[in-house]
Amino acid sequence: MTIPVRKTDLKRNSIFGYTCNRCLGCCRFKKIQLNPYEIARLARNRGLSTTDFIARHTTNGGTVLRFQEDGTCGFLDAQGCSVHPDRPLVCRLYPLGRHVHFLGVEHFNQMECESGCQGIFHENGTIERYLTEQGAGPFMHAADLYLDLLRRLLEALQDQELEPAQSENVLETVRTVTERPEGGHDLSWIDMDRALSDYCAQSGLPVPADIEAKMTLHIKAVRAWAA
Ligand code: SF4
Ligand code: SF4
């Protein structure tokens, strides 16, 4: 579903405030793309490895959160979001969208809310404050790092003249190539646990326990492959 945009080109110091009244209307009929950090956070929340989480709770090879047949997110229950502390970035930002230009310039769009949404916009804050309230910092940092990694992977694939499988989803396209068995490697760019298991076994390094440390090593490993 495409959500209409209400205001564009907002910056972190732009006036913005929003109070969600938890009507749960926005957790339906969405396509939520995931990066490896978001998968790792959700997997830890569910007590799963990222490999098992991807198999159970995602589609498109791990790049999209699985929704149920009736259009609701699989993590929505009667009380609301059952993974709230680890919910993905788009869920934290809604009704804002964040965009980062390849030169690193960031802006935000304010979207129209769902029909029937009971949330209230106000002007008693800024976007920066809203981001802090939503705990978005680590998720934006991870999104920027994985976006940079994705660019490097795409460049590497072009340099190697590899033909990615046809896909509308660039994340899935990169996955199909980086995990292509005939390529002689299994360094998943989307499945952090699987990639680190292989990488650490080969390099003799311990697998970190902390998600941020895992992410740093995962990016290092995939970057090395891309180089
Ligand atoms: S992860 Fe949580 S907030 Fe996001 S769509 Fe699912 S239930 Fe809603
Ligand atoms: S539709 Fe609006 S009020 Fe309802 S849960 Fe989503 S953001 Fe909150």
PDB file of C-alpha atoms and ligand atoms in Angstrom:
ATOM      1  CA  MET A   1       0.000   0.000   0.000  1.00  0.00           C
ATOM      2  CA  THR A   2       1.351   3.460  -0.885  1.00  0.00           C
ATOM      3  CA  ILE A   3       0.815   5.979   1.870  1.00  0.00           C
ATOM      4  CA  PRO A   4       0.164   9.587   0.751  1.00  0.00           C
ATOM      5  CA  VAL A   5       2.763  12.135   1.863  1.00  0.00           C
ATOM      6  CA  ARG A   6       1.610  15.173   3.804  1.00  0.00           C
ATOM      7  CA  LYS A   7       4.857  17.164   4.228  1.00  0.00           C
ATOM      8  CA  THR A   8       8.233  16.640   2.599  1.00  0.00           C
ATOM      9  CA  ASP A   9      11.857  17.577   3.139  1.00  0.00           C
ATOM     10  CA  LEU A  10      11.670  17.849   6.917  1.00  0.00           C
ATOM     11  CA  LYS A  11      14.909  18.030   8.892  1.00  0.00           C
ATOM     12  CA  ARG A  12      15.735  16.894  12.408  1.00  0.00           C
ATOM     13  CA  ASN A  13      15.052  20.368  13.793  1.00  0.00           C
ATOM     14  CA  SER A  14      11.679  20.649  12.030  1.00  0.00           C
ATOM     15  CA  ILE A  15       8.648  21.080  14.245  1.00  0.00           C
ATOM     16  CA  PHE A  16       6.860  17.752  14.631  1.00  0.00           C
ATOM     17  CA  GLY A  17       4.981  15.796  17.238  1.00  0.00           C
ATOM     18  CA  TYR A  18       2.702  12.790  17.164  1.00  0.00           C
ATOM     19  CA  THR A  19       0.792  10.915  19.821  1.00  0.00           C
ATOM     20  CA  CYS A  20      -0.179   7.355  18.907  1.00  0.00           C
ATOM     21  CA  ASN A  21      -3.352   6.202  20.590  1.00  0.00           C
ATOM     22  CA  ARG A  22      -2.668   2.521  19.935  1.00  0.00           C
ATOM     23  CA  CYS A  23      -5.690   1.748  17.803  1.00  0.00           C
ATOM     24  CA  LEU A  24      -3.423  -0.820  16.012  1.00  0.00           C
ATOM     25  CA  GLY A  25      -4.730   0.219  12.617  1.00  0.00           C
ATOM     26  CA  CYS A  26      -1.289   0.728  11.073  1.00  0.00           C
ATOM     27  CA  CYS A  27      -0.021  -2.846  11.560  1.00  0.00           C
ATOM     28  CA  ARG A  28      -2.001  -4.166   8.601  1.00  0.00           C
ATOM     29  CA  PHE A  29      -1.448  -4.442   4.862  1.00  0.00           C
ATOM     30  CA  LYS A  30       2.138  -3.162   4.906  1.00  0.00           C
ATOM     31  CA  LYS A  31       5.333  -4.363   3.296  1.00  0.00           C
ATOM     32  CA  ILE A  32       8.020  -3.969   5.925  1.00  0.00           C
ATOM     33  CA  GLN A  33      11.536  -4.443   4.594  1.00  0.00           C
ATOM     34  CA  LEU A  34      14.107  -5.637   7.082  1.00  0.00           C
ATOM     35  CA  ASN A  35      17.851  -5.234   7.315  1.00  0.00           C
ATOM     36  CA  PRO A  36      20.104  -7.731   9.152  1.00  0.00           C
ATOM     37  CA  TYR A  37      20.156  -5.628  12.339  1.00  0.00           C
ATOM     38  CA  GLU A  38      16.361  -5.498  12.494  1.00  0.00           C
ATOM     39  CA  ILE A  39      16.221  -9.249  11.920  1.00  0.00           C
ATOM     40  CA  ALA A  40      18.765  -9.805  14.706  1.00  0.00           C
ATOM     41  CA  ARG A  41      16.746  -7.644  17.138  1.00  0.00           C
ATOM     42  CA  LEU A  42      13.498  -9.423  16.311  1.00  0.00           C
ATOM     43  CA  ALA A  43      15.180 -12.845  16.443  1.00  0.00           C
ATOM     44  CA  ARG A  44      16.590 -12.141  19.904  1.00  0.00           C
ATOM     45  CA  ASN A  45      13.150 -10.966  21.032  1.00  0.00           C
ATOM     46  CA  ARG A  46      11.691 -14.316  19.960  1.00  0.00           C
ATOM     47  CA  GLY A  47      14.605 -16.368  21.326  1.00  0.00           C
ATOM     48  CA  LEU A  48      15.562 -17.538  17.831  1.00  0.00           C
ATOM     49  CA  SER A  49      18.682 -17.505  15.713  1.00  0.00           C
ATOM     50  CA  THR A  50      18.444 -15.156  12.744  1.00  0.00           C
ATOM     51  CA  THR A  51      18.391 -18.262  10.527  1.00  0.00           C
ATOM     52  CA  ASP A  52      15.302 -19.644  12.258  1.00  0.00           C
ATOM     53  CA  PHE A  53      13.672 -16.228  12.452  1.00  0.00           C
ATOM     54  CA  ILE A  54      14.073 -15.729   8.719  1.00  0.00           C
ATOM     55  CA  ALA A  55      12.516 -19.131   8.042  1.00  0.00           C
ATOM     56  CA  ARG A  56       9.530 -18.549  10.310  1.00  0.00           C
ATOM     57  CA  HIS A  57       8.759 -14.862  10.167  1.00  0.00           C
ATOM     58  CA  THR A  58       9.897 -13.425   6.848  1.00  0.00           C
ATOM     59  CA  THR A  59       9.320 -13.695   3.126  1.00  0.00           C
ATOM     60  CA  ASN A  60      11.439 -12.806   0.106  1.00  0.00           C
ATOM     61  CA  GLY A  61      14.445 -14.625   1.514  1.00  0.00           C
ATOM     62  CA  GLY A  62      14.411 -12.747   4.800  1.00  0.00           C
ATOM     63  CA  THR A  63      14.068  -9.246   3.419  1.00  0.00           C
ATOM     64  CA  VAL A  64      10.380  -8.688   4.209  1.00  0.00           C
ATOM     65  CA  LEU A  65       8.443  -9.259   7.447  1.00  0.00           C
ATOM     66  CA  ARG A  66       5.779 -11.959   7.033  1.00  0.00           C
ATOM     67  CA  PHE A  67       2.190 -10.780   7.370  1.00  0.00           C
ATOM     68  CA  GLN A  68      -0.728 -13.142   7.880  1.00  0.00           C
ATOM     69  CA  GLU A  69      -3.392 -14.114   5.356  1.00  0.00           C
ATOM     70  CA  ASP A  70      -5.799 -11.545   6.804  1.00  0.00           C
ATOM     71  CA  GLY A  71      -3.260  -8.761   6.247  1.00  0.00           C
ATOM     72  CA  THR A  72      -2.172  -8.280   9.853  1.00  0.00           C
ATOM     73  CA  CYS A  73       1.439  -8.397  11.008  1.00  0.00           C
ATOM     74  CA  GLY A  74       2.328 -11.716  12.599  1.00  0.00           C
ATOM     75  CA  PHE A  75       3.465  -9.888  15.741  1.00  0.00           C
ATOM     76  CA  LEU A  76       0.226  -8.038  16.339  1.00  0.00           C
ATOM     77  CA  ASP A  77      -1.794  -9.405  19.244  1.00  0.00           C
ATOM     78  CA  ALA A  78      -4.700  -8.125  21.310  1.00  0.00           C
ATOM     79  CA  GLN A  79      -2.380  -5.971  23.430  1.00  0.00           C
ATOM     80  CA  GLY A  80      -0.587  -4.463  20.444  1.00  0.00           C
ATOM     81  CA  CYS A  81       2.885  -5.075  19.075  1.00  0.00           C
ATOM     82  CA  SER A  82       4.284  -8.151  20.809  1.00  0.00           C
ATOM     83  CA  VAL A  83       7.851  -7.238  19.797  1.00  0.00           C
ATOM     84  CA  HIS A  84       7.561  -3.549  20.697  1.00  0.00           C
ATOM     85  CA  PRO A  85      11.075  -3.058  22.206  1.00  0.00           C
ATOM     86  CA  ASP A  86      12.595  -4.565  19.057  1.00  0.00           C
ATOM     87  CA  ARG A  87      10.143  -3.390  16.396  1.00  0.00           C
ATOM     88  CA  PRO A  88      11.663  -2.373  13.039  1.00  0.00           C
ATOM     89  CA  LEU A  89      12.602   1.192  12.184  1.00  0.00           C
ATOM     90  CA  VAL A  90       9.614   1.926   9.942  1.00  0.00           C
ATOM     91  CA  CYS A  91       7.298   0.953  12.790  1.00  0.00           C
ATOM     92  CA  ARG A  92       9.173   3.327  15.108  1.00  0.00           C
ATOM     93  CA  LEU A  93       9.096   6.237  12.677  1.00  0.00           C
ATOM     94  CA  TYR A  94       5.515   5.958  11.461  1.00  0.00           C
ATOM     95  CA  PRO A  95       3.961   8.341  10.411  1.00  0.00           C
ATOM     96  CA  LEU A  96       7.371   9.646   9.396  1.00  0.00           C
ATOM     97  CA  GLY A  97       9.449   8.230   6.579  1.00  0.00           C
ATOM     98  CA  ARG A  98      13.243   8.681   6.607  1.00  0.00           C
ATOM     99  CA  HIS A  99      15.273   9.049   3.430  1.00  0.00           C
ATOM    100  CA  VAL A 100      19.052   9.233   3.121  1.00  0.00           C
ATOM    101  CA  HIS A 101      20.604  10.441  -0.125  1.00  0.00           C
ATOM    102  CA  PHE A 102      23.681   8.535  -1.275  1.00  0.00           C
ATOM    103  CA  LEU A 103      25.780  11.549  -0.237  1.00  0.00           C
ATOM    104  CA  GLY A 104      24.433  11.114   3.275  1.00  0.00           C
ATOM    105  CA  VAL A 105      21.878  13.951   3.249  1.00  0.00           C
ATOM    106  CA  GLU A 106      18.906  12.991   5.372  1.00  0.00           C
ATOM    107  CA  HIS A 107      15.325  14.187   5.208  1.00  0.00           C
ATOM    108  CA  PHE A 108      11.971  13.054   6.519  1.00  0.00           C
ATOM    109  CA  ASN A 109       8.490  12.969   5.036  1.00  0.00           C
ATOM    110  CA  GLN A 110       5.377  13.183   7.122  1.00  0.00           C
ATOM    111  CA  MET A 111       2.782  10.782   5.783  1.00  0.00           C
ATOM    112  CA  GLU A 112      -0.965  10.827   5.979  1.00  0.00           C
ATOM    113  CA  CYS A 113      -2.200   8.463   8.639  1.00  0.00           C
ATOM    114  CA  GLU A 114      -4.405   5.469   7.993  1.00  0.00           C
ATOM    115  CA  SER A 115      -8.074   6.011   7.494  1.00  0.00           C
ATOM    116  CA  GLY A 116      -9.476   5.685  11.016  1.00  0.00           C
ATOM    117  CA  CYS A 117      -6.113   6.262  12.700  1.00  0.00           C
ATOM    118  CA  GLN A 118      -6.681   7.690  16.159  1.00  0.00           C
ATOM    119  CA  GLY A 119      -3.270   9.299  16.462  1.00  0.00           C
ATOM    120  CA  ILE A 120      -2.897  13.042  16.953  1.00  0.00           C
ATOM    121  CA  PHE A 121      -0.357  15.340  15.313  1.00  0.00           C
ATOM    122  CA  HIS A 122       0.873  18.243  17.420  1.00  0.00           C
ATOM    123  CA  GLU A 123       3.613  20.854  17.287  1.00  0.00           C
ATOM    124  CA  ASN A 124       5.129  20.472  20.744  1.00  0.00           C
ATOM    125  CA  GLY A 125       8.374  18.941  19.623  1.00  0.00           C
ATOM    126  CA  THR A 126      10.823  18.342  16.843  1.00  0.00           C
ATOM    127  CA  ILE A 127      11.649  15.396  14.676  1.00  0.00           C
ATOM    128  CA  GLU A 128      14.857  14.909  16.686  1.00  0.00           C
ATOM    129  CA  ARG A 129      12.812  14.572  19.848  1.00  0.00           C
ATOM    130  CA  TYR A 130      10.394  12.164  18.225  1.00  0.00           C
ATOM    131  CA  LEU A 131      13.291   9.983  17.054  1.00  0.00           C
ATOM    132  CA  THR A 132      14.650   9.887  20.598  1.00  0.00           C
ATOM    133  CA  GLU A 133      11.234   9.033  22.038  1.00  0.00           C
ATOM    134  CA  GLN A 134      10.949   6.147  19.578  1.00  0.00           C
ATOM    135  CA  GLY A 135      14.427   4.759  20.339  1.00  0.00           C
ATOM    136  CA  ALA A 136      15.244   5.102  16.657  1.00  0.00           C
ATOM    137  CA  GLY A 137      18.966   5.950  17.022  1.00  0.00           C
ATOM    138  CA  PRO A 138      20.522   2.453  16.861  1.00  0.00           C
ATOM    139  CA  PHE A 139      18.130   1.461  14.067  1.00  0.00           C
ATOM    140  CA  MET A 140      18.992   4.494  11.926  1.00  0.00           C
ATOM    141  CA  HIS A 141      22.701   3.871  12.523  1.00  0.00           C
ATOM    142  CA  ALA A 142      22.287   0.239  11.430  1.00  0.00           C
ATOM    143  CA  ALA A 143      20.172   1.241   8.426  1.00  0.00           C
ATOM    144  CA  ASP A 144      22.899   3.635   7.255  1.00  0.00           C
ATOM    145  CA  LEU A 145      25.647   1.026   7.671  1.00  0.00           C
ATOM    146  CA  TYR A 146      23.726  -1.663   5.799  1.00  0.00           C
ATOM    147  CA  LEU A 147      22.717   0.769   3.074  1.00  0.00           C
ATOM    148  CA  ASP A 148      26.394   1.551   2.550  1.00  0.00           C
ATOM    149  CA  LEU A 149      27.154  -2.184   2.520  1.00  0.00           C
ATOM    150  CA  LEU A 150      24.415  -2.768  -0.012  1.00  0.00           C
ATOM    151  CA  ARG A 151      25.900  -0.126  -2.303  1.00  0.00           C
ATOM    152  CA  ARG A 152      29.318  -1.768  -2.054  1.00  0.00           C
ATOM    153  CA  LEU A 153      27.808  -5.151  -2.845  1.00  0.00           C
ATOM    154  CA  LEU A 154      25.980  -3.806  -5.870  1.00  0.00           C
ATOM    155  CA  GLU A 155      29.192  -2.167  -7.114  1.00  0.00           C
ATOM    156  CA  ALA A 156      31.106  -5.413  -6.558  1.00  0.00           C
ATOM    157  CA  LEU A 157      28.493  -7.369  -8.460  1.00  0.00           C
ATOM    158  CA  GLN A 158      28.698  -4.925 -11.360  1.00  0.00           C
ATOM    159  CA  ASP A 159      32.496  -5.149 -11.357  1.00  0.00           C
ATOM    160  CA  GLN A 160      32.321  -8.938 -11.440  1.00  0.00           C
ATOM    161  CA  GLU A 161      29.671  -8.788 -14.134  1.00  0.00           C
ATOM    162  CA  LEU A 162      27.532 -11.182 -12.161  1.00  0.00           C
ATOM    163  CA  GLU A 163      23.936 -11.327 -13.250  1.00  0.00           C
ATOM    164  CA  PRO A 164      21.667 -11.035 -10.219  1.00  0.00           C
ATOM    165  CA  ALA A 165      18.472 -13.050 -10.365  1.00  0.00           C
ATOM    166  CA  GLN A 166      15.522 -11.015 -11.583  1.00  0.00           C
ATOM    167  CA  SER A 167      13.752  -9.464  -8.656  1.00  0.00           C
ATOM    168  CA  GLU A 168      11.812  -6.313  -7.894  1.00  0.00           C
ATOM    169  CA  ASN A 169      13.475  -6.214  -4.507  1.00  0.00           C
ATOM    170  CA  VAL A 170      17.092  -5.040  -4.593  1.00  0.00           C
ATOM    171  CA  LEU A 171      17.742  -6.568  -1.169  1.00  0.00           C
ATOM    172  CA  GLU A 172      16.551  -9.931  -2.351  1.00  0.00           C
ATOM    173  CA  THR A 173      18.547  -9.569  -5.546  1.00  0.00           C
ATOM    174  CA  VAL A 174      21.778  -9.071  -3.610  1.00  0.00           C
ATOM    175  CA  ARG A 175      20.894 -12.000  -1.375  1.00  0.00           C
ATOM    176  CA  THR A 176      20.421 -14.348  -4.285  1.00  0.00           C
ATOM    177  CA  VAL A 177      23.904 -13.521  -5.542  1.00  0.00           C
ATOM    178  CA  THR A 178      25.839 -13.419  -2.277  1.00  0.00           C
ATOM    179  CA  GLU A 179      24.352 -16.772  -1.281  1.00  0.00           C
ATOM    180  CA  ARG A 180      24.624 -18.353  -4.697  1.00  0.00           C
ATOM    181  CA  PRO A 181      26.025 -21.840  -3.970  1.00  0.00           C
ATOM    182  CA  GLU A 182      27.981 -22.083  -7.205  1.00  0.00           C
ATOM    183  CA  GLY A 183      29.838 -18.929  -6.153  1.00  0.00           C
ATOM    184  CA  GLY A 184      31.732 -21.076  -3.650  1.00  0.00           C
ATOM    185  CA  HIS A 185      30.761 -18.951  -0.657  1.00  0.00           C
ATOM    186  CA  ASP A 186      27.952 -18.811   1.797  1.00  0.00           C
ATOM    187  CA  LEU A 187      28.401 -15.370   3.283  1.00  0.00           C
ATOM    188  CA  SER A 188      24.813 -14.334   3.766  1.00  0.00           C
ATOM    189  CA  TRP A 189      24.415 -10.587   3.822  1.00  0.00           C
ATOM    190  CA  ILE A 190      20.933 -10.891   5.347  1.00  0.00           C
ATOM    191  CA  ASP A 191      21.364 -13.785   7.821  1.00  0.00           C
ATOM    192  CA  MET A 192      23.807 -12.475  10.426  1.00  0.00           C
ATOM    193  CA  ASP A 193      24.108 -15.658  12.502  1.00  0.00           C
ATOM    194  CA  ARG A 194      24.675 -17.848   9.489  1.00  0.00           C
ATOM    195  CA  ALA A 195      27.288 -15.511   8.041  1.00  0.00           C
ATOM    196  CA  LEU A 196      29.136 -15.138  11.345  1.00  0.00           C
ATOM    197  CA  SER A 197      29.070 -18.856  12.009  1.00  0.00           C
ATOM    198  CA  ASP A 198      30.904 -19.448   8.728  1.00  0.00           C
ATOM    199  CA  TYR A 199      33.175 -16.421   8.961  1.00  0.00           C
ATOM    200  CA  CYS A 200      34.244 -17.008  12.565  1.00  0.00           C
ATOM    201  CA  ALA A 201      34.846 -20.723  11.971  1.00  0.00           C
ATOM    202  CA  GLN A 202      37.142 -19.851   9.056  1.00  0.00           C
ATOM    203  CA  SER A 203      38.933 -16.972  10.747  1.00  0.00           C
ATOM    204  CA  GLY A 204      39.199 -18.501  14.232  1.00  0.00           C
ATOM    205  CA  LEU A 205      37.354 -15.591  15.840  1.00  0.00           C
ATOM    206  CA  PRO A 206      34.743 -16.030  18.569  1.00  0.00           C
ATOM    207  CA  VAL A 207      31.180 -15.138  17.574  1.00  0.00           C
ATOM    208  CA  PRO A 208      30.278 -12.004  19.583  1.00  0.00           C
ATOM    209  CA  ALA A 209      27.293 -12.217  21.914  1.00  0.00           C
ATOM    210  CA  ASP A 210      26.240  -8.585  21.620  1.00  0.00           C
ATOM    211  CA  ILE A 211      24.105  -7.623  18.589  1.00  0.00           C
ATOM    212  CA  GLU A 212      25.986  -4.380  17.887  1.00  0.00           C
ATOM    213  CA  ALA A 213      29.332  -6.246  17.959  1.00  0.00           C
ATOM    214  CA  LYS A 214      27.849  -8.938  15.732  1.00  0.00           C
ATOM    215  CA  MET A 215      26.692  -6.287  13.279  1.00  0.00           C
ATOM    216  CA  THR A 216      30.160  -4.705  13.158  1.00  0.00           C
ATOM    217  CA  LEU A 217      31.786  -8.066  12.415  1.00  0.00           C
ATOM    218  CA  HIS A 218      29.074  -9.046   9.940  1.00  0.00           C
ATOM    219  CA  ILE A 219      29.612  -5.843   7.962  1.00  0.00           C
ATOM    220  CA  LYS A 220      33.383  -6.317   8.064  1.00  0.00           C
ATOM    221  CA  ALA A 221      33.034  -9.886   6.779  1.00  0.00           C
ATOM    222  CA  VAL A 222      30.670  -9.023   3.932  1.00  0.00           C
ATOM    223  CA  ARG A 223      32.734  -5.957   2.998  1.00  0.00           C
ATOM    224  CA  ALA A 224      35.816  -8.159   2.766  1.00  0.00           C
ATOM    225  CA  TRP A 225      33.915 -10.481   0.448  1.00  0.00           C
ATOM    226  CA  ALA A 226      32.729  -7.544  -1.663  1.00  0.00           C
ATOM    227  CA  ALA A 227      36.276  -6.193  -1.957  1.00  0.00           C
TER     228      ALA A 227
HETATM  229  S1  SF4 B   1       6.329  -5.259  14.163  1.00  0.00           S
HETATM  230 FE1  SF4 B   1       4.881  -4.480  15.677  1.00  0.00          FE
HETATM  231  S2  SF4 B   1       4.623  -2.301  15.173  1.00  0.00           S
HETATM  232 FE2  SF4 B   1       5.526  -3.308  13.366  1.00  0.00          FE
HETATM  233  S3  SF4 B   1       3.799  -3.874  12.049  1.00  0.00           S
HETATM  234 FE3  SF4 B   1       4.256  -5.639  13.375  1.00  0.00          FE
HETATM  235  S4  SF4 B   1       2.916  -5.430  15.171  1.00  0.00           S
HETATM  236 FE4  SF4 B   1       2.981  -3.434  14.113  1.00  0.00          FE
HETATM  237  S1  SF4 B   2      -3.022   3.846  13.234  1.00  0.00           S
HETATM  238 FE1  SF4 B   2      -2.227   5.702  14.228  1.00  0.00          FE
HETATM  239  S2  SF4 B   2      -3.057   5.727  16.357  1.00  0.00           S
HETATM  240 FE2  SF4 B   2      -3.416   3.686  15.470  1.00  0.00          FE
HETATM  241  S3  SF4 B   2      -1.659   2.495  16.221  1.00  0.00           S
HETATM  242 FE3  SF4 B   2      -1.100   3.270  14.186  1.00  0.00          FE
HETATM  243  S4  SF4 B   2      -0.052   5.232  14.558  1.00  0.00           S
HETATM  244 FE4  SF4 B   2      -1.131   4.661  16.453  1.00  0.00          FE
END
